[in-house]
CSV table of C-alpha atoms in Angstrom, one decimal:
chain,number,residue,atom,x,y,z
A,1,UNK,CA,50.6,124.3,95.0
A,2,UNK,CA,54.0,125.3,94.2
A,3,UNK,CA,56.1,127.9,96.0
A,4,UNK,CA,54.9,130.6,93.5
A,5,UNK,CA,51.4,130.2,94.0
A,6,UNK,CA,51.8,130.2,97.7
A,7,UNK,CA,53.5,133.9,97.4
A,8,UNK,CA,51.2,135.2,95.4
A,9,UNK,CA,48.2,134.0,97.0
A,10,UNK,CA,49.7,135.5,100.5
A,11,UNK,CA,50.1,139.0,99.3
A,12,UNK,CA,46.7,139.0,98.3
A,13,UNK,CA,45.5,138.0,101.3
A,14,UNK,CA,47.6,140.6,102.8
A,15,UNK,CA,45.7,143.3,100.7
A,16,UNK,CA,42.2,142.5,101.5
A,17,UNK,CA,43.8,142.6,104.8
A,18,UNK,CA,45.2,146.0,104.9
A,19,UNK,CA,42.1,147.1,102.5
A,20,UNK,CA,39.9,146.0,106.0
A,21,UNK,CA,41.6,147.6,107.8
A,22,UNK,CA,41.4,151.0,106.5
A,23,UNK,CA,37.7,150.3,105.9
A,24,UNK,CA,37.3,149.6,109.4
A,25,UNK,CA,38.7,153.0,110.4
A,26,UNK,CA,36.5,154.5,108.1
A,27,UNK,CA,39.6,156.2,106.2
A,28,UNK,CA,38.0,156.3,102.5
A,29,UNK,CA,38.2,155.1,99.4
A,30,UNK,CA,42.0,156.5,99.3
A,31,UNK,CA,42.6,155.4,103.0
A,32,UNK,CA,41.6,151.9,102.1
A,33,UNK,CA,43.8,151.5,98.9
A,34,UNK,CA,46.5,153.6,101.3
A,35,UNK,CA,46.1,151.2,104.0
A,36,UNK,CA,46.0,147.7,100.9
A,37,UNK,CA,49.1,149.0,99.6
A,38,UNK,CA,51.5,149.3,102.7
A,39,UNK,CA,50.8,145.7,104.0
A,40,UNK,CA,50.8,144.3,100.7
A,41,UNK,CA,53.9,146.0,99.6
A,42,UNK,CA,55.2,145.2,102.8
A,43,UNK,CA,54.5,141.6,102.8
A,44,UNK,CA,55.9,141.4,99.4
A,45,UNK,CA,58.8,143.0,100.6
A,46,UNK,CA,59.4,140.2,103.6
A,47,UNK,CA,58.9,137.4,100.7
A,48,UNK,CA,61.5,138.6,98.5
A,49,UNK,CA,64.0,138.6,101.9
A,50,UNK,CA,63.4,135.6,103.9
A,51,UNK,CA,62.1,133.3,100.9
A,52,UNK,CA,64.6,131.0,98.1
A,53,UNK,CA,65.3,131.7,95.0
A,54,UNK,CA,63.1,129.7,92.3
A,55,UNK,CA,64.9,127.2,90.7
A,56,UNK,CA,63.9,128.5,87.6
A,57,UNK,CA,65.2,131.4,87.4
A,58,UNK,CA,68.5,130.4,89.3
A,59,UNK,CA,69.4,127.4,87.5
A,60,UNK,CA,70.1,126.0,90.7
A,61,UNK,CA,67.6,122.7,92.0
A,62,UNK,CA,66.0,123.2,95.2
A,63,UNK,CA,65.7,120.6,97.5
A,64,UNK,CA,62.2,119.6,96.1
A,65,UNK,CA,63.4,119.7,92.5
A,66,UNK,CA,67.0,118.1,92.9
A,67,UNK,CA,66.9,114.4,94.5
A,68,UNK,CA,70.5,114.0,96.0
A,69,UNK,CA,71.3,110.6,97.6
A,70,UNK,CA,70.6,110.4,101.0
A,71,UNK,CA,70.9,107.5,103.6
A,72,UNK,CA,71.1,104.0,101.9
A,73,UNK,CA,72.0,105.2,98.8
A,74,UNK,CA,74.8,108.1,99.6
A,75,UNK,CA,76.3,104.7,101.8
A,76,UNK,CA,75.9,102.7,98.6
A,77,UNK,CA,77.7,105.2,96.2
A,78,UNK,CA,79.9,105.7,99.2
A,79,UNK,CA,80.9,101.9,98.8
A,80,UNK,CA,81.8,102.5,94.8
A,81,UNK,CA,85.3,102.4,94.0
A,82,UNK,CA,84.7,104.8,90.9
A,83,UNK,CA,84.9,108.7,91.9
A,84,UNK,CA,81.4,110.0,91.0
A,85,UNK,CA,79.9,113.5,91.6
A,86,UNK,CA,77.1,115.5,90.6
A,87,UNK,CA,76.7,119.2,89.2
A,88,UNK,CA,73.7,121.7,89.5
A,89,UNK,CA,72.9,123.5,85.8
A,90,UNK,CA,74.7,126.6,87.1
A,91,UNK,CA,78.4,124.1,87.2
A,92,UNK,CA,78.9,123.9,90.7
A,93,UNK,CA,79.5,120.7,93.1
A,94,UNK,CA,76.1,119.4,94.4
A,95,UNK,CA,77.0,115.7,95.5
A,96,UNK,CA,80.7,113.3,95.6
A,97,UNK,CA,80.8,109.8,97.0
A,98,UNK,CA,84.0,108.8,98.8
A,99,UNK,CA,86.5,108.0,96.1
A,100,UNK,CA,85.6,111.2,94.3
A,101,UNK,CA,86.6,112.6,97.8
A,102,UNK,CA,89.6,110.7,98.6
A,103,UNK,CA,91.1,111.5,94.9
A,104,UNK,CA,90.2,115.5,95.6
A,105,UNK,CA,90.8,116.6,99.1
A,106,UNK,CA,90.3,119.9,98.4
A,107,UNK,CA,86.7,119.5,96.9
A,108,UNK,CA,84.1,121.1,98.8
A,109,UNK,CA,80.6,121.3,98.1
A,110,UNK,CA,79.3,124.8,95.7
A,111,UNK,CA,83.0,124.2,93.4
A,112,UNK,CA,82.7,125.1,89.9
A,113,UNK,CA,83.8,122.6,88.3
A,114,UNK,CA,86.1,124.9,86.0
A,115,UNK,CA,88.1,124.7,89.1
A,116,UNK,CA,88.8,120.7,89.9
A,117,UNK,CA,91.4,120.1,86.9
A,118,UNK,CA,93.5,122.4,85.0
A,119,UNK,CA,92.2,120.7,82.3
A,120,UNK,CA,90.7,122.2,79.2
A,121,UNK,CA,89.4,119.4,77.5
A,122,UNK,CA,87.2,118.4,80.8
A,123,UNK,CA,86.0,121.7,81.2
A,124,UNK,CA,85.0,121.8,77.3
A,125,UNK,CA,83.0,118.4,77.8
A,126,UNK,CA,80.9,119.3,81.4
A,127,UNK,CA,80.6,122.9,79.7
A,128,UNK,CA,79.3,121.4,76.6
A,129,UNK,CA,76.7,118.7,78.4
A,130,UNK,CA,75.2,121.4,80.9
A,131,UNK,CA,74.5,123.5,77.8
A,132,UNK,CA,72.8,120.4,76.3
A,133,UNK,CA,74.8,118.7,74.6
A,134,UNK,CA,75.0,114.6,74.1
A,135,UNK,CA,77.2,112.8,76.8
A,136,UNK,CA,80.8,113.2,76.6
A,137,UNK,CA,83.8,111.0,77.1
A,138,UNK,CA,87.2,113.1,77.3
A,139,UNK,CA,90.6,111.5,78.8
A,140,UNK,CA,93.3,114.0,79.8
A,141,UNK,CA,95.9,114.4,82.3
A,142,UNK,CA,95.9,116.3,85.6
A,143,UNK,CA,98.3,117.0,88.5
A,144,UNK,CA,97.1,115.3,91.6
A,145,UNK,CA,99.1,115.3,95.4
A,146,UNK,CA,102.3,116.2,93.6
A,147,UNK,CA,101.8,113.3,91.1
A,148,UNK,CA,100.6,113.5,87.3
A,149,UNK,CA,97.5,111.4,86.3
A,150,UNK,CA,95.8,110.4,83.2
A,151,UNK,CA,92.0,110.1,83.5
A,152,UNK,CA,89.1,109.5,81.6
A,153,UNK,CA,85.4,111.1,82.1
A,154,UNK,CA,82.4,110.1,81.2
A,155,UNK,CA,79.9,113.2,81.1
A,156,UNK,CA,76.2,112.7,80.9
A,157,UNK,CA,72.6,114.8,82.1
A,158,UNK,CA,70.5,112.7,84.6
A,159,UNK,CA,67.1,112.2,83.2
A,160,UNK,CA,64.7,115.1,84.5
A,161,UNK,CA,61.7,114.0,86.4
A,162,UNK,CA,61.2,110.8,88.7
A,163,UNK,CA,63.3,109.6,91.2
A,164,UNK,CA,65.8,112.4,90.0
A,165,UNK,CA,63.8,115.3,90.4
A,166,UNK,CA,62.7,117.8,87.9
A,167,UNK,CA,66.1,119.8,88.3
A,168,UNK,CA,69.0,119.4,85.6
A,169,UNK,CA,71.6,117.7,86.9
A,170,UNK,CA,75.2,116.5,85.4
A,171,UNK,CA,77.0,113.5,86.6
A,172,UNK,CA,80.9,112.6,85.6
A,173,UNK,CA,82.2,109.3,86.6
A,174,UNK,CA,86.2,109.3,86.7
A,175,UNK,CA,88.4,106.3,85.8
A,176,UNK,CA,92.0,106.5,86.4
A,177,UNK,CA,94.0,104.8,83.3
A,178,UNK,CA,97.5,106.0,84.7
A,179,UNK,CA,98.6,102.3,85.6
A,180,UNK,CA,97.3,100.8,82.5
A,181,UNK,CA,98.5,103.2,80.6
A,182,UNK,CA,102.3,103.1,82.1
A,183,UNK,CA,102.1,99.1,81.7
A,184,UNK,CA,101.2,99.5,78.0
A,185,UNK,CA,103.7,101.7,77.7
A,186,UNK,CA,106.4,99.7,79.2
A,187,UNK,CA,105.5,96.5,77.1
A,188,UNK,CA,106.0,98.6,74.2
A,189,UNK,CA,109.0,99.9,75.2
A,190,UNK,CA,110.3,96.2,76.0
A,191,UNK,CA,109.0,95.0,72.5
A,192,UNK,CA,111.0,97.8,70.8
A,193,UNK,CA,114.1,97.0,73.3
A,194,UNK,CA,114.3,93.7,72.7
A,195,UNK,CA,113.7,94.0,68.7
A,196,UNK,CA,116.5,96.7,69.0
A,197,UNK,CA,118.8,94.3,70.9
A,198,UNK,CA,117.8,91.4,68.5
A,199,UNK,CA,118.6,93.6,65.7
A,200,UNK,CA,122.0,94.3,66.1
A,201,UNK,CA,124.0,91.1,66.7
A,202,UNK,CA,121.3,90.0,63.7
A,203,UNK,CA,122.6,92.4,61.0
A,204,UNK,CA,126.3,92.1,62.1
A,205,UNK,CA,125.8,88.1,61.0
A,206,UNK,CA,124.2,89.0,58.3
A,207,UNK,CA,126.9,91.2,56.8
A,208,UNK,CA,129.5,88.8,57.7
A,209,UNK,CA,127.6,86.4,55.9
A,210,UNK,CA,127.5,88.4,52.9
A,211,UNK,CA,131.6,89.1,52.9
A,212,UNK,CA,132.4,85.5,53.0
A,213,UNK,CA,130.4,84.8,50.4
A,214,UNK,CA,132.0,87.5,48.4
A,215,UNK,CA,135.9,88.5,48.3
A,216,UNK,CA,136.4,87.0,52.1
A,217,UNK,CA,135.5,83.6,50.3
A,218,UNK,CA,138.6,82.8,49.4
A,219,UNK,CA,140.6,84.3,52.2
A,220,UNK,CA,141.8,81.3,54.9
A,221,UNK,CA,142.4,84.5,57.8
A,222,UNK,CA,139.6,86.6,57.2
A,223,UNK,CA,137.6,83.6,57.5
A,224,UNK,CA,138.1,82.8,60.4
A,225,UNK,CA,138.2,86.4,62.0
A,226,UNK,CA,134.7,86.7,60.6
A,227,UNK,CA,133.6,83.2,62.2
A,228,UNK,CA,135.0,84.5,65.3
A,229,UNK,CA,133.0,87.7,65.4
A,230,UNK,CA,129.9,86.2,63.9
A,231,UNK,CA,130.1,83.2,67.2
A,232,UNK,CA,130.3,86.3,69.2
A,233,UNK,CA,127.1,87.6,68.2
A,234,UNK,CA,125.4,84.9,68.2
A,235,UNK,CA,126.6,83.7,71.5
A,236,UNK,CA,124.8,87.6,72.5
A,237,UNK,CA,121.6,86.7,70.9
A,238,UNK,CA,121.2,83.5,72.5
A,239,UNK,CA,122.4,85.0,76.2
A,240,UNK,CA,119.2,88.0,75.4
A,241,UNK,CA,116.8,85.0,74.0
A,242,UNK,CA,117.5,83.0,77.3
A,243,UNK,CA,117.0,86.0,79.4
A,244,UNK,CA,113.7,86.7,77.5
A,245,UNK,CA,112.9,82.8,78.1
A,246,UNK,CA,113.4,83.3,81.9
A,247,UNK,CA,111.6,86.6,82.4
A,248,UNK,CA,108.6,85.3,80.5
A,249,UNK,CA,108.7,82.0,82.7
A,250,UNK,CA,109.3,83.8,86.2
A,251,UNK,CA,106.2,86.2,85.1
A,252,UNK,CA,103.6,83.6,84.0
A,253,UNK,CA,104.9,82.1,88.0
A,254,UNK,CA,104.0,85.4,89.6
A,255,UNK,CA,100.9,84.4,91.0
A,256,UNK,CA,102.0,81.1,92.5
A,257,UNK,CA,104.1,81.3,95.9
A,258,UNK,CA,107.1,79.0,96.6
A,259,UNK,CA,106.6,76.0,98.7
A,260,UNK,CA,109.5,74.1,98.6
A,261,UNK,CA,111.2,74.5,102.3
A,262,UNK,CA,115.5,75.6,101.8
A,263,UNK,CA,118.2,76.2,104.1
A,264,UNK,CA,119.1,79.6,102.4
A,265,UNK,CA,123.0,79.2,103.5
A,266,UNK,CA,123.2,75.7,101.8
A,267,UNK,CA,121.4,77.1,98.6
A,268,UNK,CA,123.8,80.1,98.4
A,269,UNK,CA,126.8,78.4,98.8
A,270,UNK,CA,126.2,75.8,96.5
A,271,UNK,CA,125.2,78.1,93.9
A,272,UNK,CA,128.6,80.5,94.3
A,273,UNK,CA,130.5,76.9,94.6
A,274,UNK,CA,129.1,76.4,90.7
A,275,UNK,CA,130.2,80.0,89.7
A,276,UNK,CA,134.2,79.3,90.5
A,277,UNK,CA,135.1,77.4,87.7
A,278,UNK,CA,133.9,80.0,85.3
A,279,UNK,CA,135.5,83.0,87.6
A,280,UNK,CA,138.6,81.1,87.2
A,281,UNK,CA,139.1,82.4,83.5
A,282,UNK,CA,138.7,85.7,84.9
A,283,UNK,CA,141.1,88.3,87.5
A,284,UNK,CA,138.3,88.4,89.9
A,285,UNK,CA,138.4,87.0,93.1
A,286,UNK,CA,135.7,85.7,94.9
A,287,UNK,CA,135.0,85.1,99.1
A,288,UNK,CA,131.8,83.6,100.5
A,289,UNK,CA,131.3,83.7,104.1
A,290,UNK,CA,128.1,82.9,105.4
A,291,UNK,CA,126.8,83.1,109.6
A,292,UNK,CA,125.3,79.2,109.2
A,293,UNK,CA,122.3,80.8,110.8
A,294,UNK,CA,120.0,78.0,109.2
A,295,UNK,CA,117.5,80.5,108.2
A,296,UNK,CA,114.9,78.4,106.4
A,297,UNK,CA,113.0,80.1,103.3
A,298,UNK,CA,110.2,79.0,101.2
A,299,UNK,CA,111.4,79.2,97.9
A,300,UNK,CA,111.5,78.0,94.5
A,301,UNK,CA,115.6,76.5,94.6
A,302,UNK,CA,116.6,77.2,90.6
A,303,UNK,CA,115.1,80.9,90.8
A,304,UNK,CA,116.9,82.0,94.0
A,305,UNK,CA,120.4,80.1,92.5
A,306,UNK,CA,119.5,82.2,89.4
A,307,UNK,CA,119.4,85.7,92.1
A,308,UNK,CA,122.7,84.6,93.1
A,309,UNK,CA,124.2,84.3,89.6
A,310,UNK,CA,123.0,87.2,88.2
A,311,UNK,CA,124.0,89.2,91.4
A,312,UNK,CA,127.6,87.4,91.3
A,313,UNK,CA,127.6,87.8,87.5
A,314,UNK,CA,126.6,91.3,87.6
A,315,UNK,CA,129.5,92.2,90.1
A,316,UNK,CA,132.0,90.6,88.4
A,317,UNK,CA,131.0,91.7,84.9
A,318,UNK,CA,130.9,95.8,86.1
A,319,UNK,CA,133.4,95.3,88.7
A,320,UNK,CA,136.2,95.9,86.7
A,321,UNK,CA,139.9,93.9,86.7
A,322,UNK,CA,140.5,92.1,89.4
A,323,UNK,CA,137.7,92.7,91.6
A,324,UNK,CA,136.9,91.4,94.8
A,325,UNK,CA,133.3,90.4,95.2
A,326,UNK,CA,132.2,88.8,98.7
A,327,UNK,CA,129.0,87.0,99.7
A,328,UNK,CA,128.1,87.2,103.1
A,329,UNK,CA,125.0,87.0,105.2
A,330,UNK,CA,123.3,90.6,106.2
A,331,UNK,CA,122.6,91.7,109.6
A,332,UNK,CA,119.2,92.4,110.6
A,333,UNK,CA,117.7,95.7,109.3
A,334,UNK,CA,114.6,97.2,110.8
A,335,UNK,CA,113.7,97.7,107.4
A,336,UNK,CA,113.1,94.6,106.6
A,337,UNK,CA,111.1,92.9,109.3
A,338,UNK,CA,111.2,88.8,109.4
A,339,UNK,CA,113.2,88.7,106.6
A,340,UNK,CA,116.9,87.3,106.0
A,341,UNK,CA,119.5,88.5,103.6
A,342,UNK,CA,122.0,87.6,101.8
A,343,UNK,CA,124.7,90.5,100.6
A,344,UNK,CA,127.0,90.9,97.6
A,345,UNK,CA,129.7,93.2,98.0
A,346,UNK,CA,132.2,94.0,95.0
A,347,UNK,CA,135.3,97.0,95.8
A,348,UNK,CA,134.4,98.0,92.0
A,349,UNK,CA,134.3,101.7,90.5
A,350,UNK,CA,130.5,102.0,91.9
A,351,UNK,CA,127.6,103.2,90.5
A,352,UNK,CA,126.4,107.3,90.5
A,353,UNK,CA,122.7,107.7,92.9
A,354,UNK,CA,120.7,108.9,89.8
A,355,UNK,CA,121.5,105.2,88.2
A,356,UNK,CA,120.1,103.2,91.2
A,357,UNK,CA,116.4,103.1,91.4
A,358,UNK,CA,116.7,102.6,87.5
A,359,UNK,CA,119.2,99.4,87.7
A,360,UNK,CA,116.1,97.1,87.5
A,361,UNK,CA,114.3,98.1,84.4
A,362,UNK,CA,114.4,96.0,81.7
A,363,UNK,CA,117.7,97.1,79.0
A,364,UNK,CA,118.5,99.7,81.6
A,365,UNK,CA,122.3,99.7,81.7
A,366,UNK,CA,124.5,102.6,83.2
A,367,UNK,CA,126.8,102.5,80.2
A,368,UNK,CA,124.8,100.7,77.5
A,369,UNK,CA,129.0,99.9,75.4
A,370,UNK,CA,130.6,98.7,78.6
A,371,UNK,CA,127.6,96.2,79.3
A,372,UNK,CA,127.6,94.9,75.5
A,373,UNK,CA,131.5,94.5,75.4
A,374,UNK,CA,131.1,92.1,78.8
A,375,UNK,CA,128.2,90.5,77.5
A,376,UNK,CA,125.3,92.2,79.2
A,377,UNK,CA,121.5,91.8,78.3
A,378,UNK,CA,120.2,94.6,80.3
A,379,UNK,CA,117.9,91.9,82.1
A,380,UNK,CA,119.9,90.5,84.5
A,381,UNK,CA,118.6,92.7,87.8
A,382,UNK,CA,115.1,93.1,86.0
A,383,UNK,CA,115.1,89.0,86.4
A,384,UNK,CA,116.3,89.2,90.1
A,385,UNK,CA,113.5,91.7,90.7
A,386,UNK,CA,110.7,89.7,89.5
A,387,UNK,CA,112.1,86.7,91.4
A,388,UNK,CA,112.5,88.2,94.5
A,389,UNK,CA,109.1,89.8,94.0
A,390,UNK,CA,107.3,86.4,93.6
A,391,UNK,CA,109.0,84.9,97.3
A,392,UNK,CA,107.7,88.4,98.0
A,393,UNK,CA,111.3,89.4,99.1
A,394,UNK,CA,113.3,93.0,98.3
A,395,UNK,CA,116.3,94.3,96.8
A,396,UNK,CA,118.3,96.8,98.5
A,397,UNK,CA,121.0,98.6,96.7
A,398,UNK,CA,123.8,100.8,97.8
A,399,UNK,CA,126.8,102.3,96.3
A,400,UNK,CA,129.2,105.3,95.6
A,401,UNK,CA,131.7,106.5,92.9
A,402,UNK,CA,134.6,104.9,94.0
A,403,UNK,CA,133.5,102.8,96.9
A,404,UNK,CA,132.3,100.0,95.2
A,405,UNK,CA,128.3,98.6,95.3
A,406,UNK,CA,126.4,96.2,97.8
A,407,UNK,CA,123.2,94.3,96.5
A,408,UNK,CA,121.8,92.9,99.4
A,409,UNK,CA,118.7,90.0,98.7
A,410,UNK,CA,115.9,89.9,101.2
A,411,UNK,CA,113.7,86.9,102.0
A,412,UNK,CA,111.1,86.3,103.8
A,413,UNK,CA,111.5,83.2,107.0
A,414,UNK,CA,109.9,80.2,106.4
A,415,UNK,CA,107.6,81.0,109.8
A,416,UNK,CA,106.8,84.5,108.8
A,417,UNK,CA,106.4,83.0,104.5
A,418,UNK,CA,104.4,80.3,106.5
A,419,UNK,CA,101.6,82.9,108.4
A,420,UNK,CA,101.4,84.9,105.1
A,421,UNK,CA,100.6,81.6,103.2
A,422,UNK,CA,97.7,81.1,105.6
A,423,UNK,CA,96.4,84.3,105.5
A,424,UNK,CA,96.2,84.9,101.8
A,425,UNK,CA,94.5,81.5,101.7
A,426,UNK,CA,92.2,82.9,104.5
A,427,UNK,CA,91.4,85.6,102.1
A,428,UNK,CA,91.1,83.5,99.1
A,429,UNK,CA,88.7,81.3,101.3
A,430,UNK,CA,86.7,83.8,102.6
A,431,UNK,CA,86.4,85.6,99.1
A,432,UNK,CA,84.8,82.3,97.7
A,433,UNK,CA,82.1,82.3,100.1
C-alpha cells in the first residue's frame, strides 16, 4: 500500500472513530457527524504536518522512489576517477562521488545545478534532459580554484524503475579536456612555427635564385654577394632542421631513464674544452671552474654535453660583445634536494622577469631579430628542458636588466637517480601483477 493509501485509510478510521464517540454519548445524529468531523479533520490536519511530500507532486524522489548508492557501491563510484553526480527532476544535487567533489569544493548536497558552472551551454543541456529531452553532450569552459578549464559533459536520464527506482533522475559525467586540449594546441602552434621558420630562409633562396638567373647572371660581384646570403640561409635552415632532429629524438627518449654512470665535472669540462676553438672567432671570453666534487650522475653523456652547449651557446650568442660567461659548480640549494648543479653565469645586458618562465617554449625568443641575426632557432632552451626533464633534473633561471643572467642545471646523484630507479621499477613490477 503506498503512502497515499495509508493516509486516506487513517482518516477514515479516524471518523468512524470520532462518529463512536459521539454515538456513545448519545449526542445525535448532528453530535455524531459533529463529533466525525473534528477528529477526522483533525487527524487530517496532523498528516499534512508531520508527513512528506509525495514525490509526485514535488518532483522530488523519496527515499523509496530514488535508489542513491549506498555502501559498496557509493565506495565503488568513490574509487572512479571521472566526477559523476546525480540530479533529482526538480535540478538540484542528490548524489557526487569523490572526484566530482574534489573538482567542486563548494558543492553541497540540494545545489541547483544552474549554480555549479557559469556556463550557459551546461545549463541548456541538464535543462533540456530533465524536461525530456535525448542525452546531451556539451563541452565548455569554466573557472575553477582561480584556474580556467575546458570540460566536456555527457547528460543522460537514468532508466525509471528497477534497481534505480521509479524516481527521475539525471546523471552528468565530467571529463576534463584542458591538458589535451593545450597539447593539441601547442603542436599546432609548433607545426605553424616551424613552417614559419622554414619559410623564410626558403623564399630568401628562392628569390636569390631567381636574380641570378636573370640580370645578376652575368654580374661576377653580385654573384657572389647573393651566394653569400643564400649560404647564410641555408646554413639557418639546416641549424632549425638539426634542432627539430634533436627535439624529436630527445622526445621519443622521454620514457627511458639514463643509465650510463658520469663524473659530471669531467663531462662538463670536456664539453666547454670543445666549445673554445669556436669562441675563439668571437670577443667573448670564457672561465670554467669547477669544485672537483666527483658528483656522479646517471646520465645519457651526448645529451647533457648538448645542455652545456646550448647553455654556453645561448650566453654567448645574447650576451653581447665581449662577454664574460663562467661555468662553475652551484652550491647546495634546499630547493633542489639530492641534486647537483652546474651554473652558467654571463655579465650580459640580462633578461626583463616577464621573459623568464617563457625562455623554454619552443621559438620563444625575447627579441625574435636579435636571435635570427646570431643565428638563433628558438629551440635551444626548449631542447635543454626536455633533456634535463628526461634525467628528471631542473632548470633554474635568474636574471636582471643590466646584471647579467645565471642558468643554473640541476641533476639528480647517481645514489638518489639510483633509489628512484628502484622504485619506479617497484611500481612498474607491482603494476604487472
Amino acid at each position: 500500500m503506498t503512502s497515499r493509501n495509508w493516509m486516506f485509510t487513517l482518516i477514515i478510521a479516524a471518523c468512524a472513530v470520532g462518529a463512536a464517540y459521539g454515538a456513545q454519548r448519545e449526542a445525535g445524529a448532528f453530535g455524531v457527524v459533529l463529533s466525525m468531523f473534528i477528529v477526522g479533520g483533525l487527524t487530517a490536519i496532523g498528516i499534512a504536518v508531520l508527513a512528506p511530500e509525495p514525490a509526485a507532486e514535488t518532483g522530488i524522489a523519496s527515499p523509496e522512489e530514488s535508489k542513491l548508492p549506498t555502501g559498496f557501491g557509493r565506495q565503488l563510484l568513490d574509487l572512479i576517477p571521472t566526477p559523476l553526480f546525480l540530479f533529482d527532476a526538480r535540478g538540484r544535487v542528490s548524489y557526487a562521488n569523490a572526484a566530482t567533489r574534489a573538482l567542486l569544493p563548494r558543492l553541497e548536497p540540494g545545489m541547483h545545478f544552474s549554480l555549479l558552472f557559469r556556463a550557459p551551454a551546461f545549463v541548456q543541456a541538464v535543462t533540456e534532459v530533465i524536461d525530456g529531452s535525448a542525452p546531451r553532450n556539451v563541452s565548455f569552459s569554466a573557472h575553477l580554484q582561480g584556474m580556467e578549464v575546458q570540460l566536456a559533459a555527457r547528460v543522460a536520464t537514468l532508466p525509471t524503475g528497477g534497481d534505480f527506482g521509479p524516481g527521475r533522475q539525471v546523471i552528468v559525467q565530467l571529463d576534463d579536456h584542458t591538458q589535451r586540449l593545450a597539447t593539441e594546441r601547442m603542436r599546432s602552434d609548433f607545426v605553424a612555427n616551424a613552417s614559419h621558420e622554414l619559410r623564410t630562409p626558403l623564399a630568401s633562396i628562392i628569390g636569390y635564385i631567381e636574380t641570378l638567373r636573370g640580370h645578376a647572371k652575368d654580374d661576377p660581384d653580385a654573384q657572389a654577394h647573393f651566394l653569400g646570403i643564400m649560404d647564410l640561409q641555408a646554413a639557418r635552415m639546416q641549424r632549425l632542421v638539426d634542432d627539430l632532429m634533436s627535439l624529436s629524438r630527445i622526445e621519443m627518449d622521454a620514457h627511458t631513464a639514463p643509465a650510463e654512470l658520469c663524473d659530471l665535472d669531467d663531462l662538463v669540462q670536456e664539453t666547454a674544452d670543445g666549445m673554445r676553438p669556436l669562441l675563439s672567432r668571437t670577443a667573448a671570453k670564457l672561465d670554467v671552474d669547477l669544485a672537483g666534487l666527483g658528483a656522479q650522475v646517471r646520465a645519457d653523456r651526448h645529451q647533457i654535453a648538448q645542455v652545456v652547449t646550448n647553455l654556453i651557446d645561448n650566453a654567448v650568442k645574447y650576451g653581447g660583445e665581449g662577454v664574460h660567461v663562467a661555468v662553475s659548480t652551484a652550491p647546495p640549494d634546499v630547493r633542489f634536494p639530492g641534486m647537483t648543479g652546474i651554473t652558467v653565469t654571463d655579465d650580459g645586458p640580462g633578461i626583463a622577469r616577464e621573459h623568464i618562465h617563457r625562455l623554454t617554449e619552443r621559438f620563444y625568443r625575447v627579441n625574435a631579430k636579435q636571435s635570427i641575426e646570431r643565428g638563433g632557432t628558438g629551440l635551444g632552451l626548449a631542447i635543454v628542458k626536455h633533456i634535463l626533464a628526461r634525467h628528471g633534473g631542473e632548470l633554474d633561471i635568474s636574471s636582471q636588466v643590466g646584471q647579467g643572467s645565471r642558468f643554473t642545471m640541476w641533476l639528480p646523484v647517481a645514489e638518489y637517480a639510483e633509489s628512484d630507479l628502484r622504485a619506479d621499477e617497484e611500481v612498474r613490477l607491482t603494476s604487472m601483477t
